[in-house]
Amino acid sequence: MEFRLPDLGEGLADAELVSWSVAIGDTVTLNQVIAEVETAKAQVALPSPYAGTVVELLAQPGDTVPVGAPLIRIAVTAQAPAATANGTAQPNGTTTEAPAERQAVLVGYGPDTEPVSRRAARGKTGDAPGVSSRRGMGSDGPEGLGSSAPPGRAAATPAARKLAREIGIDLSAVIGTGPQGAVTVEDLHGIRPEALGTGHIPIHTPPPATLAALPVTLAAPEVTPMHPAPGGRAVPAVPAERETRTPISGIRKRTAAAMVASAQHIPQASTFVTTDFTASMELLEHLRTTPSFTGLTLTPLALVARAALAALTEFPEINARWDEANQEIVTKHYVNLGFAVATERGLLVPNLKEAQGFTLRDLCLEIAGAAAKARAGTATPTDLTGGTFTITNVGVFGVDSGVPLVNPGEAAILCLGSIRKRPWVHRDELAVRWVTTLGMSFDHRLIDGEQGSRFLASVAALLEDPLTLLSRV
């Protein structure tokens, strides 16, 4: 039975195969994770829709596989439900392969009559179905399919699993420090296979007959082991070679393509304003002590997001996009609020759907939840697409401001700089106040300098007097 890459939603046309969890000759069970793929928006674990024996792996890690292309061939057992539908069961319990003409259906996805993905039509306000809305695929755990790893398989983040495969380490021999004991990339730093004892067996080693068919890869450069620095912080390993070449793939490849498109096709302008953030800091400090915010992470980003949402009601042209094909400006009457999150895999921008009516408490909950999913690698394509306005917080890195690039399909991006105590003239007297700089880049085709400046000034005014902000929905 041939299993083809399913349509993962959001009009994605292909995915990169990150790793195999099985090898030729392995016995697989129904819904067992067999591979991990990375789309332009998320990393997804694929479960097997069949029970049987792996006959052939039809793609190699690093390959870009189109939707509908074959991934793996499985000889289905006669007793398996899939065999009765698509294969020929033998009376003696042997296995048989079904014809490859019929496309395999991933459990939880339903049949697909076309071998390629169908891109979502532009201009629709509804959300396309994502992976999380499909049975058997949603999860907050490190494996992407449940809160714990399948039996016999160590829990690990996708990045750690890929690294372990490359350097030949059995993850079951490593003590994880991540969520729910998952092994992280940091846990693998400085570990060599020989240090794990004679009983260690590198995972997913292909049978000897298949080694000749594998592509030749350059060995990773030797590195010096990590050692603790004063204060207990680990010093990064120093490569022995003068240069390291890293293939451009996955999130980095897609991010690069989006940024090139932004720089080449969107004429961008930027504007800045420095504002007194003292009243906002005092409000945040007070709200943290109230019952409504007990146990929540109330950050300046949430308050800035609430101010931006309020300002968008005054300046709806900021929440729009340029439709070059139809020569139209499409103004959105809903806000899918995106915010940049730095992760192990690179920059991700999850967005909060229908955020225009969110309260400050709603934003605290939603931002924390979406950021956690992005960092854990469990954000779905739906979580990461469809944004209409974005905020990036470079202030957490100690940077005063920045000039971010507008996400393709949006009209503007707001940048929050660091919030510091600085000398400030307050009521005609010099005082020490909390001060920050807000910046905004915008598409100059549909936003004039006046509109962009007025919008940014409105956000700043709301943050200078946040009590007026709380009175607005």
C-alpha positions as a printed NumPy array, in Angstrom:
array([[  0.   ,   0.   ,   0.   ],
       [  1.469,   3.323,  -1.052],
       [  1.052,   6.218,   1.377],
       [  1.177,   9.649,  -0.245],
       [  1.853,  13.009,   1.391],
       [ -1.59 ,  14.323,   2.427],
       [ -2.849,  17.848,   1.981],
       [ -1.843,  19.496,   5.258],
       [ -4.168,  22.47 ,   4.745],
       [ -3.764,  26.213,   4.091],
       [ -3.03 ,  25.596,   0.395],
       [  0.45 ,  24.213,   1.091],
       [  1.826,  22.569,  -2.038],
       [  4.707,  20.604,  -0.542],
       [  6.603,  19.701,   2.616],
       [ 10.178,  18.828,   3.479],
       [ 10.809,  15.377,   4.908],
       [ 12.66 ,  15.948,   8.184],
       [ 13.145,  12.384,   9.395],
       [ 11.898,   8.823,   9.208],
       [ 10.794,   7.092,  12.391],
       [ 10.801,   3.685,  10.689],
       [ 13.133,   1.696,   8.435],
       [ 12.662,  -0.923,   5.743],
       [ 11.51 ,  -4.175,   7.317],
       [  9.98 ,  -2.515,  10.386],
       [  6.507,  -3.538,  11.49 ],
       [  4.184,  -0.57 ,  11.921],
       [  0.84 ,  -0.314,  13.656],
       [ -2.166,   1.808,  12.825],
       [ -1.555,   5.476,  13.681],
       [  2.089,   4.869,  14.611],
       [  4.242,   7.906,  13.795],
       [  6.306,   7.037,  10.735],
       [  7.803,  10.387,   9.716],
       [  8.109,  14.065,  10.503],
       [  7.664,  16.673,   7.78 ],
       [  8.092,  20.408,   7.837],
       [  5.842,  22.695,   5.856],
       [  6.2  ,  26.399,   5.301],
       [  4.332,  26.926,   8.552],
       [  4.831,  24.055,  10.965],
       [  6.471,  20.716,  11.694],
       [  4.011,  17.823,  11.601],
       [  4.292,  14.184,  12.688],
       [  2.637,  11.81 ,  10.223],
       [  0.868,   8.693,  11.553],
       [  0.553,   5.557,   9.463],
       [ -2.944,   4.898,   8.126],
       [ -2.048,   1.211,   7.762],
       [ -0.698,  -1.654,   9.844],
       [  1.899,  -3.822,   8.186],
       [  5.559,  -4.032,   7.183],
       [  7.63 ,  -1.234,   5.623],
       [  8.625,  -2.308,   2.118],
       [ 10.206,   0.854,   0.715],
       [ 10.989,   4.421,   1.729],
       [ 10.275,   6.582,  -1.315],
       [ 11.87 ,   9.825,  -0.087],
       [ 14.955,  10.761,   1.884],
       [ 15.292,  13.29 ,   4.75 ],
       [ 15.856,  16.705,   3.236],
       [ 13.743,  15.985,   0.136],
       [ 10.943,  18.387,  -0.741],
       [  7.891,  16.235,  -1.4  ],
       [  4.865,  17.61 ,  -3.309],
       [  1.412,  16.993,  -1.875],
       [  0.114,  13.74 ,  -3.342],
       [  3.584,  12.302,  -4.02 ],
       [  4.331,   8.836,  -2.559],
       [  6.28 ,   8.709,   0.7  ],
       [  6.368,   5.083,   1.766],
       [  5.179,   1.659,   0.659],
       [  3.717,  -0.671,   3.294],
       [  2.741,  -4.31 ,   2.901],
       [ -0.555,  -4.362,   4.762],
       [ -1.354,  -7.27 ,   7.087],
       [ -4.425,  -9.277,   6.154],
       [ -6.051,  -8.665,   9.537],
       [ -5.622,  -4.873,   9.373],
       [ -8.717,  -2.79 ,   8.615],
       [ -6.85 ,  -1.018,   5.814],
       [ -6.184,  -4.326,   4.078],
       [ -9.878,  -5.188,   3.818],
       [-10.568,  -1.875,   2.131],
       [ -7.587,  -1.479,  -0.166],
       [ -5.594,  -4.714,  -0.139],
       [ -6.192,  -8.386,  -0.743],
       [ -6.315, -10.43 ,   2.483],
       [ -4.845, -13.914,   2.277],
       [ -6.408, -16.827,   4.166],
       [ -3.088, -17.841,   5.731],
       [ -2.509, -14.37 ,   7.267],
       [  0.229, -13.343,   4.816],
       [  0.543,  -9.829,   3.539],
       [ -0.008,  -8.354,   0.125],
       [  0.454,  -4.992,  -1.506],
       [ -2.546,  -3.202,  -2.917],
       [ -2.323,  -1.453,  -6.305],
       [ -0.55 ,   1.882,  -6.1  ],
       [ -3.043,   3.71 ,  -8.313],
       [ -5.374,   4.539,  -5.459],
       [ -4.165,   7.366,  -3.251],
       [ -3.687,   6.486,   0.411],
       [ -5.737,   8.409,   2.929],
       [ -4.119,   9.686,   6.107],
       [ -6.068,   8.837,   9.233],
       [ -8.077,  11.872,  10.279],
       [ -7.817,  13.657,   6.916],
       [-10.467,  12.035,   4.775],
       [-10.146,  11.202,   1.081],
       [ -8.691,  13.639,  -1.394],
       [ -9.67 ,  13.294,  -5.015],
       [ -6.822,  15.405,  -6.364],
       [ -3.131,  14.464,  -6.161],
       [ -2.012,  18.015,  -5.555],
       [ -3.016,  20.61 ,  -2.997],
       [ -5.646,  23.18 ,  -3.72 ],
       [ -4.534,  26.627,  -2.67 ],
       [ -7.063,  28.632,  -0.669],
       [ -8.762,  31.4  ,  -2.615],
       [ -7.547,  34.85 ,  -1.726],
       [ -9.796,  37.412,  -0.17 ],
       [-11.92 ,  34.994,   1.858],
       [-12.397,  35.873,   5.463],
       [-12.964,  32.37 ,   6.782],
       [-10.12 ,  30.352,   8.238],
       [ -8.988,  27.354,   6.237],
       [ -9.027,  24.125,   8.189],
       [ -5.691,  23.398,   9.799],
       [ -4.011,  20.348,  11.138],
       [ -5.25 ,  20.941,  14.675],
       [ -8.877,  20.659,  13.621],
       [ -8.387,  17.177,  12.207],
       [ -8.806,  14.061,  14.236],
       [ -5.641,  12.584,  15.631],
       [ -3.278,  15.401,  14.71 ],
       [ -3.583,  18.087,  17.396],
       [ -1.258,  18.102,  20.415],
       [  0.672,  20.258,  22.79 ],
       [  3.226,  17.553,  23.542],
       [  6.748,  17.212,  22.185],
       [  5.819,  14.427,  19.808],
       [  3.097,  16.406,  18.029],
       [  0.479,  13.657,  18.457],
       [ -0.076,  13.406,  22.178],
       [  1.172,  14.397,  25.576],
       [  3.57 ,  11.449,  25.643],
       [  5.675,   9.572,  23.123],
       [  4.425,   6.308,  21.619],
       [  5.485,   3.144,  23.493],
       [  9.164,   2.371,  22.948],
       [  9.944,   5.818,  21.548],
       [ 11.683,   8.445,  23.658],
       [ 10.005,  11.852,  23.894],
       [ 12.001,  14.565,  22.136],
       [ 11.564,  17.815,  20.28 ],
       [ 11.673,  17.524,  16.469],
       [ 14.972,  19.428,  16.331],
       [ 16.545,  17.105,  18.917],
       [ 15.283,  14.023,  17.103],
       [ 16.834,  15.216,  13.847],
       [ 20.176,  15.996,  15.518],
       [ 20.211,  12.616,  17.297],
       [ 19.644,  10.853,  14.001],
       [ 22.516,  12.747,  12.384],
       [ 25.066,  11.98 ,  15.113],
       [ 23.799,   8.452,  15.863],
       [ 22.539,   8.811,  19.423],
       [ 19.795,   6.661,  20.928],
       [ 17.425,   9.149,  22.57 ],
       [ 16.254,   6.564,  25.107],
       [ 19.722,   6.758,  26.691],
       [ 19.541,  10.535,  27.16 ],
       [ 17.871,  12.244,  30.127],
       [ 15.639,  15.015,  28.804],
       [ 15.196,  18.383,  30.467],
       [ 12.374,  19.694,  28.284],
       [  8.609,  19.698,  28.87 ],
       [  7.396,  16.338,  30.223],
       [ 10.989,  15.068,  30.156],
       [ 11.429,  15.552,  26.407],
       [ 14.986,  15.557,  25.076],
       [ 16.002,  18.943,  23.664],
       [ 18.868,  20.025,  21.415],
       [ 20.706,  21.378,  24.464],
       [ 20.602,  17.923,  26.08 ],
       [ 22.578,  16.516,  23.13 ],
       [ 25.371,  19.086,  23.134],
       [ 28.726,  17.496,  23.892],
       [ 27.36 ,  13.916,  23.923],
       [ 29.167,  11.329,  21.816],
       [ 27.713,   7.856,  21.071],
       [ 30.666,   6.037,  22.648],
       [ 29.987,   7.846,  25.929],
       [ 26.632,   6.072,  26.238],
       [ 28.182,   2.618,  26.762],
       [ 28.601,  -0.566,  24.767],
       [ 24.871,  -1.247,  24.824],
       [ 24.132,   1.869,  22.776],
       [ 22.738,   1.243,  19.322],
       [ 22.347,   4.176,  16.893],
       [ 18.677,   4.612,  16.04 ],
       [ 17.108,   4.103,  12.623],
       [ 20.241,   2.637,  11.017],
       [ 19.286,   1.484,   7.503],
       [ 19.824,  -2.169,   6.608],
       [ 23.157,  -2.793,   4.821],
       [ 21.391,  -3.399,   1.512],
       [ 20.067,   0.15 ,   1.473],
       [ 23.284,   1.966,   2.38 ],
       [ 24.477,   2.23 ,  -1.211],
       [ 21.275,   3.98 ,  -2.198],
       [ 21.639,   6.695,   0.422],
       [ 23.066,  10.097,  -0.613],
       [ 26.598,  10.841,   0.5  ],
       [ 26.702,  13.496,   3.21 ],
       [ 29.638,  15.349,   4.693],
       [ 30.475,  14.463,   8.256],
       [ 29.814,  17.14 ,  10.832],
       [ 32.97 ,  19.001,  11.915],
       [ 34.497,  17.886,  15.177],
       [ 33.801,  20.204,  18.055],
       [ 35.325,  20.691,  21.439],
       [ 33.088,  19.536,  24.304],
       [ 31.022,  22.129,  26.094],
       [ 32.34 ,  23.165,  29.493],
       [ 30.76 ,  25.218,  32.256],
       [ 31.74 ,  28.857,  32.488],
       [ 31.843,  30.906,  35.704],
       [ 28.301,  31.202,  36.992],
       [ 27.267,  27.789,  35.623],
       [ 26.476,  28.936,  32.065],
       [ 27.636,  26.542,  29.354],
       [ 30.09 ,  27.838,  26.765],
       [ 29.042,  26.923,  23.19 ],
       [ 31.158,  24.29 ,  21.491],
       [ 33.823,  25.685,  19.149],
       [ 34.009,  23.973,  15.712],
       [ 37.424,  22.678,  14.726],
       [ 36.899,  23.788,  11.125],
       [ 37.12 ,  27.422,  10.016],
       [ 33.715,  27.344,   8.302],
       [ 30.468,  25.449,   8.599],
       [ 28.051,  25.161,   5.697],
       [ 24.441,  24.604,   6.68 ],
       [ 21.858,  23.637,   4.043],
       [ 19.061,  26.186,   3.762],
       [ 15.829,  24.342,   4.451],
       [ 12.649,  24.293,   6.484],
       [ 11.553,  27.438,   8.278],
       [ 14.732,  29.332,   7.329],
       [ 14.108,  28.667,   3.643],
       [ 10.48 ,  29.78 ,   3.831],
       [ 11.314,  32.831,   5.943],
       [ 13.954,  33.865,   3.422],
       [ 11.479,  33.558,   0.56 ],
       [  8.892,  35.658,   2.418],
       [ 11.41 ,  38.366,   3.3  ],
       [ 12.733,  38.544,  -0.266],
       [  9.157,  38.888,  -1.514],
       [  8.53 ,  41.617,   1.05 ],
       [ 11.651,  43.578,   0.132],
       [ 11.166,  43.204,  -3.633],
       [  7.43 ,  43.728,  -4.003],
       [  6.351,  45.988,  -1.127],
       [  7.5  ,  49.638,  -1.209],
       [  7.978,  50.206,   2.505],
       [  8.231,  53.288,   4.655],
       [  8.79 ,  53.573,   8.405],
       [  7.862,  55.99 ,  11.164],
       [  8.8  ,  56.201,  14.847],
       [  7.573,  57.786,  18.059],
       [  9.125,  57.844,  21.537],
       [  6.561,  57.849,  24.296],
       [  6.224,  58.017,  28.08 ],
       [  5.326,  54.483,  29.207],
       [  5.231,  55.22 ,  32.937],
       [  1.457,  55.133,  33.371],
       [  1.308,  51.849,  31.468],
       [  3.978,  50.287,  33.678],
       [  2.121,  51.421,  36.804],
       [ -1.136,  49.998,  35.453],
       [  0.488,  46.652,  34.638],
       [  2.007,  46.474,  38.123],
       [ -1.386,  47.153,  39.688],
       [ -3.287,  44.667,  37.509],
       [ -0.854,  41.868,  38.364],
       [ -2.088,  42.061,  41.971],
       [ -5.768,  41.761,  41.058],
       [ -7.71 ,  38.461,  41.07 ],
       [ -8.479,  38.696,  37.349],
       [ -4.797,  38.399,  36.441],
       [ -3.676,  35.963,  39.124],
       [ -1.523,  33.273,  37.556],
       [ -1.31 ,  35.091,  34.21 ],
       [  1.789,  36.521,  32.572],
       [  0.85 ,  40.155,  32.059],
       [  3.477,  41.797,  29.847],
       [  3.826,  45.173,  28.125],
       [  3.321,  43.346,  24.807],
       [ -0.267,  42.487,  25.767],
       [ -1.013,  46.114,  26.596],
       [  0.586,  47.336,  23.362],
       [ -1.496,  44.782,  21.461],
       [ -4.685,  46.065,  23.1  ],
       [ -3.713,  49.638,  22.169],
       [ -3.009,  48.605,  18.573],
       [ -6.38 ,  46.843,  18.296],
       [ -8.129,  49.974,  19.557],
       [ -6.253,  52.181,  17.097],
       [ -7.124,  49.869,  14.201],
       [-10.804,  50.672,  14.745],
       [ -9.952,  54.335,  14.058],
       [ -7.674,  53.549,  11.114],
       [ -9.129,  50.479,   9.336],
       [ -6.926,  51.143,   6.302],
       [ -3.964,  49.871,   8.33 ],
       [ -5.659,  46.457,   8.553],
       [ -5.681,  45.819,   4.824],
       [ -3.706,  44.29 ,   1.975],
       [ -2.801,  45.159,  -1.6  ],
       [ -4.298,  42.815,  -4.233],
       [ -1.997,  43.268,  -7.196],
       [ -3.753,  40.743,  -9.426],
       [ -7.17 ,  42.416,  -9.151],
       [ -5.844,  45.942,  -8.57 ],
       [ -7.836,  46.296,  -5.359],
       [ -7.21 ,  47.318,  -1.758],
       [ -8.797,  44.691,   0.487],
       [ -9.749,  46.116,   3.893],
       [-10.291,  43.482,   6.568],
       [-13.144,  43.973,   9.052],
       [-11.579,  41.469,  11.428],
       [ -8.108,  41.366,  12.967],
       [ -5.91 ,  38.288,  13.012],
       [ -3.185,  39.693,  15.241],
       [  0.25 ,  38.23 ,  14.589],
       [  3.285,  38.468,  16.844],
       [  6.846,  37.343,  16.216],
       [  8.237,  34.437,  18.273],
       [ 11.886,  33.36 ,  18.243],
       [ 12.17 ,  29.546,  18.34 ],
       [ 14.843,  26.862,  17.916],
       [ 13.655,  26.382,  14.35 ],
       [ 13.718,  30.073,  13.499],
       [ 11.272,  32.958,  13.444],
       [  7.579,  32.03 ,  13.606],
       [  4.628,  34.423,  13.546],
       [  1.499,  32.839,  15.036],
       [ -1.62 ,  34.962,  14.917],
       [ -4.662,  35.268,  17.138],
       [ -7.81 ,  34.813,  15.093],
       [-10.64 ,  37.373,  15.437],
       [ -8.665,  39.347,  18.032],
       [-10.521,  42.628,  17.507],
       [-12.769,  41.982,  20.52 ],
       [-10.125,  40.599,  22.88 ],
       [ -9.802,  42.115,  26.334],
       [ -6.417,  42.587,  27.995],
       [ -6.938,  39.351,  29.915],
       [ -7.848,  37.514,  26.698],
       [ -4.641,  38.74 ,  25.101],
       [ -2.548,  37.525,  28.049],
       [ -3.997,  34.037,  27.73 ],
       [ -3.898,  33.826,  23.949],
       [ -0.397,  35.264,  23.492],
       [  1.083,  32.935,  26.115],
       [ -0.638,  29.895,  24.635],
       [  0.274,  30.64 ,  21.024],
       [  3.898,  31.425,  21.91 ],
       [  4.224,  28.168,  23.854],
       [  2.902,  26.149,  20.92 ],
       [  5.278,  27.895,  18.514],
       [  8.313,  27.193,  20.714],
       [  7.27 ,  23.575,  21.267],
       [  6.892,  23.02 ,  17.531],
       [  3.192,  22.164,  17.787],
       [  1.779,  25.258,  16.061],
       [ -0.401,  24.246,  13.11 ],
       [ -0.512,  25.853,   9.651],
       [ -3.766,  27.541,  10.688],
       [ -2.011,  29.108,  13.688],
       [  0.709,  30.535,  11.447],
       [ -1.212,  31.832,   8.444],
       [ -3.936,  34.354,   7.746],
       [ -2.534,  37.256,   9.783],
       [ -3.746,  40.781,   9.028],
       [ -1.514,  42.908,  11.311],
       [  1.678,  41.997,  13.18 ],
       [  3.601,  43.169,  16.25 ],
       [  7.262,  42.374,  16.878],
       [  8.866,  42.935,  20.275],
       [ 12.594,  43.584,  19.82 ],
       [ 12.708,  45.268,  23.214],
       [ 13.096,  41.89 ,  24.938],
       [ 16.583,  41.745,  23.389],
       [ 17.549,  45.157,  24.776],
       [ 17.098,  46.939,  21.443],
       [ 15.599,  50.437,  21.376],
       [ 13.787,  50.025,  18.059],
       [ 13.955,  48.447,  14.626],
       [ 12.736,  48.596,  11.034],
       [ 10.912,  45.273,  10.498],
       [  9.79 ,  44.081,   7.082],
       [  6.062,  43.923,   6.386],
       [  4.714,  40.375,   6.09 ],
       [  3.452,  39.688,   2.553],
       [ -0.333,  39.892,   2.56 ],
       [ -0.417,  42.57 ,   5.263],
       [ -0.092,  46.349,   5.225],
       [  1.913,  47.152,   8.368],
       [  3.967,  45.798,  11.234],
       [  4.376,  47.488,  14.643],
       [  7.691,  47.304,  16.496],
       [  7.988,  47.61 ,  20.292],
       [ 11.403,  48.651,  21.574],
       [ 12.948,  48.273,  25.011],
       [ 11.261,  50.016,  27.935],
       [ 13.854,  51.833,  30.031],
       [ 14.054,  54.496,  32.711],
       [ 15.288,  57.683,  31.078],
       [ 15.371,  61.421,  31.729],
       [ 12.075,  62.891,  30.474],
       [ 10.385,  66.242,  30.669],
       [  7.156,  65.617,  32.575],
       [  4.862,  68.54 ,  33.413],
       [  7.654,  71.003,  32.578],
       [ 10.072,  69.303,  34.948],
       [ 12.911,  66.889,  34.31 ],
       [ 12.084,  63.475,  35.774],
       [ 13.067,  59.834,  35.463],
       [ 10.3  ,  58.042,  33.548],
       [  9.691,  54.735,  31.819],
       [ 10.188,  55.445,  28.1  ],
       [  9.942,  53.354,  24.95 ],
       [ 10.142,  53.819,  21.198],
       [  7.467,  52.483,  18.877],
       [  8.232,  51.959,  15.203],
       [  6.081,  50.938,  12.291],
       [  6.843,  49.807,   8.753],
       [  4.001,  50.003,   6.252],
       [  3.121,  49.373,   2.632],
       [  3.308,  52.803,   1.019],
       [  1.073,  51.71 ,  -1.847],
       [ -2.019,  51.81 ,   0.353],
       [ -0.892,  53.728,   3.457],
       [  0.262,  57.316,   3.165],
       [  2.695,  58.887,   5.585],
       [ -0.116,  60.819,   7.248],
       [ -2.191,  57.691,   7.903],
       [  0.775,  55.74 ,   9.217],
       [  1.923,  58.555,  11.477],
       [ -1.537,  59.223,  12.877],
       [ -2.054,  55.554,  13.641],
       [  1.272,  55.304,  15.464],
       [  0.591,  58.519,  17.385],
       [ -2.794,  57.109,  18.437],
       [ -1.166,  53.941,  19.815],
       [  1.376,  56.06 ,  21.718],
       [ -1.345,  58.302,  23.176],
       [ -3.292,  55.284,  24.444],
       [ -0.178,  53.931,  26.148],
       [  0.601,  57.29 ,  27.752],
       [ -2.908,  57.297,  29.26 ],
       [ -3.886,  53.61 ,  29.403],
       [ -6.981,  54.186,  31.582],
       [ -8.726,  55.532,  28.5  ],
       [ -7.708,  52.351,  26.689],
       [ -9.422,  50.109,  29.234],
       [-12.694,  51.915,  28.695],
       [-12.728,  50.861,  25.044],
       [-13.71 ,  47.428,  23.754]])
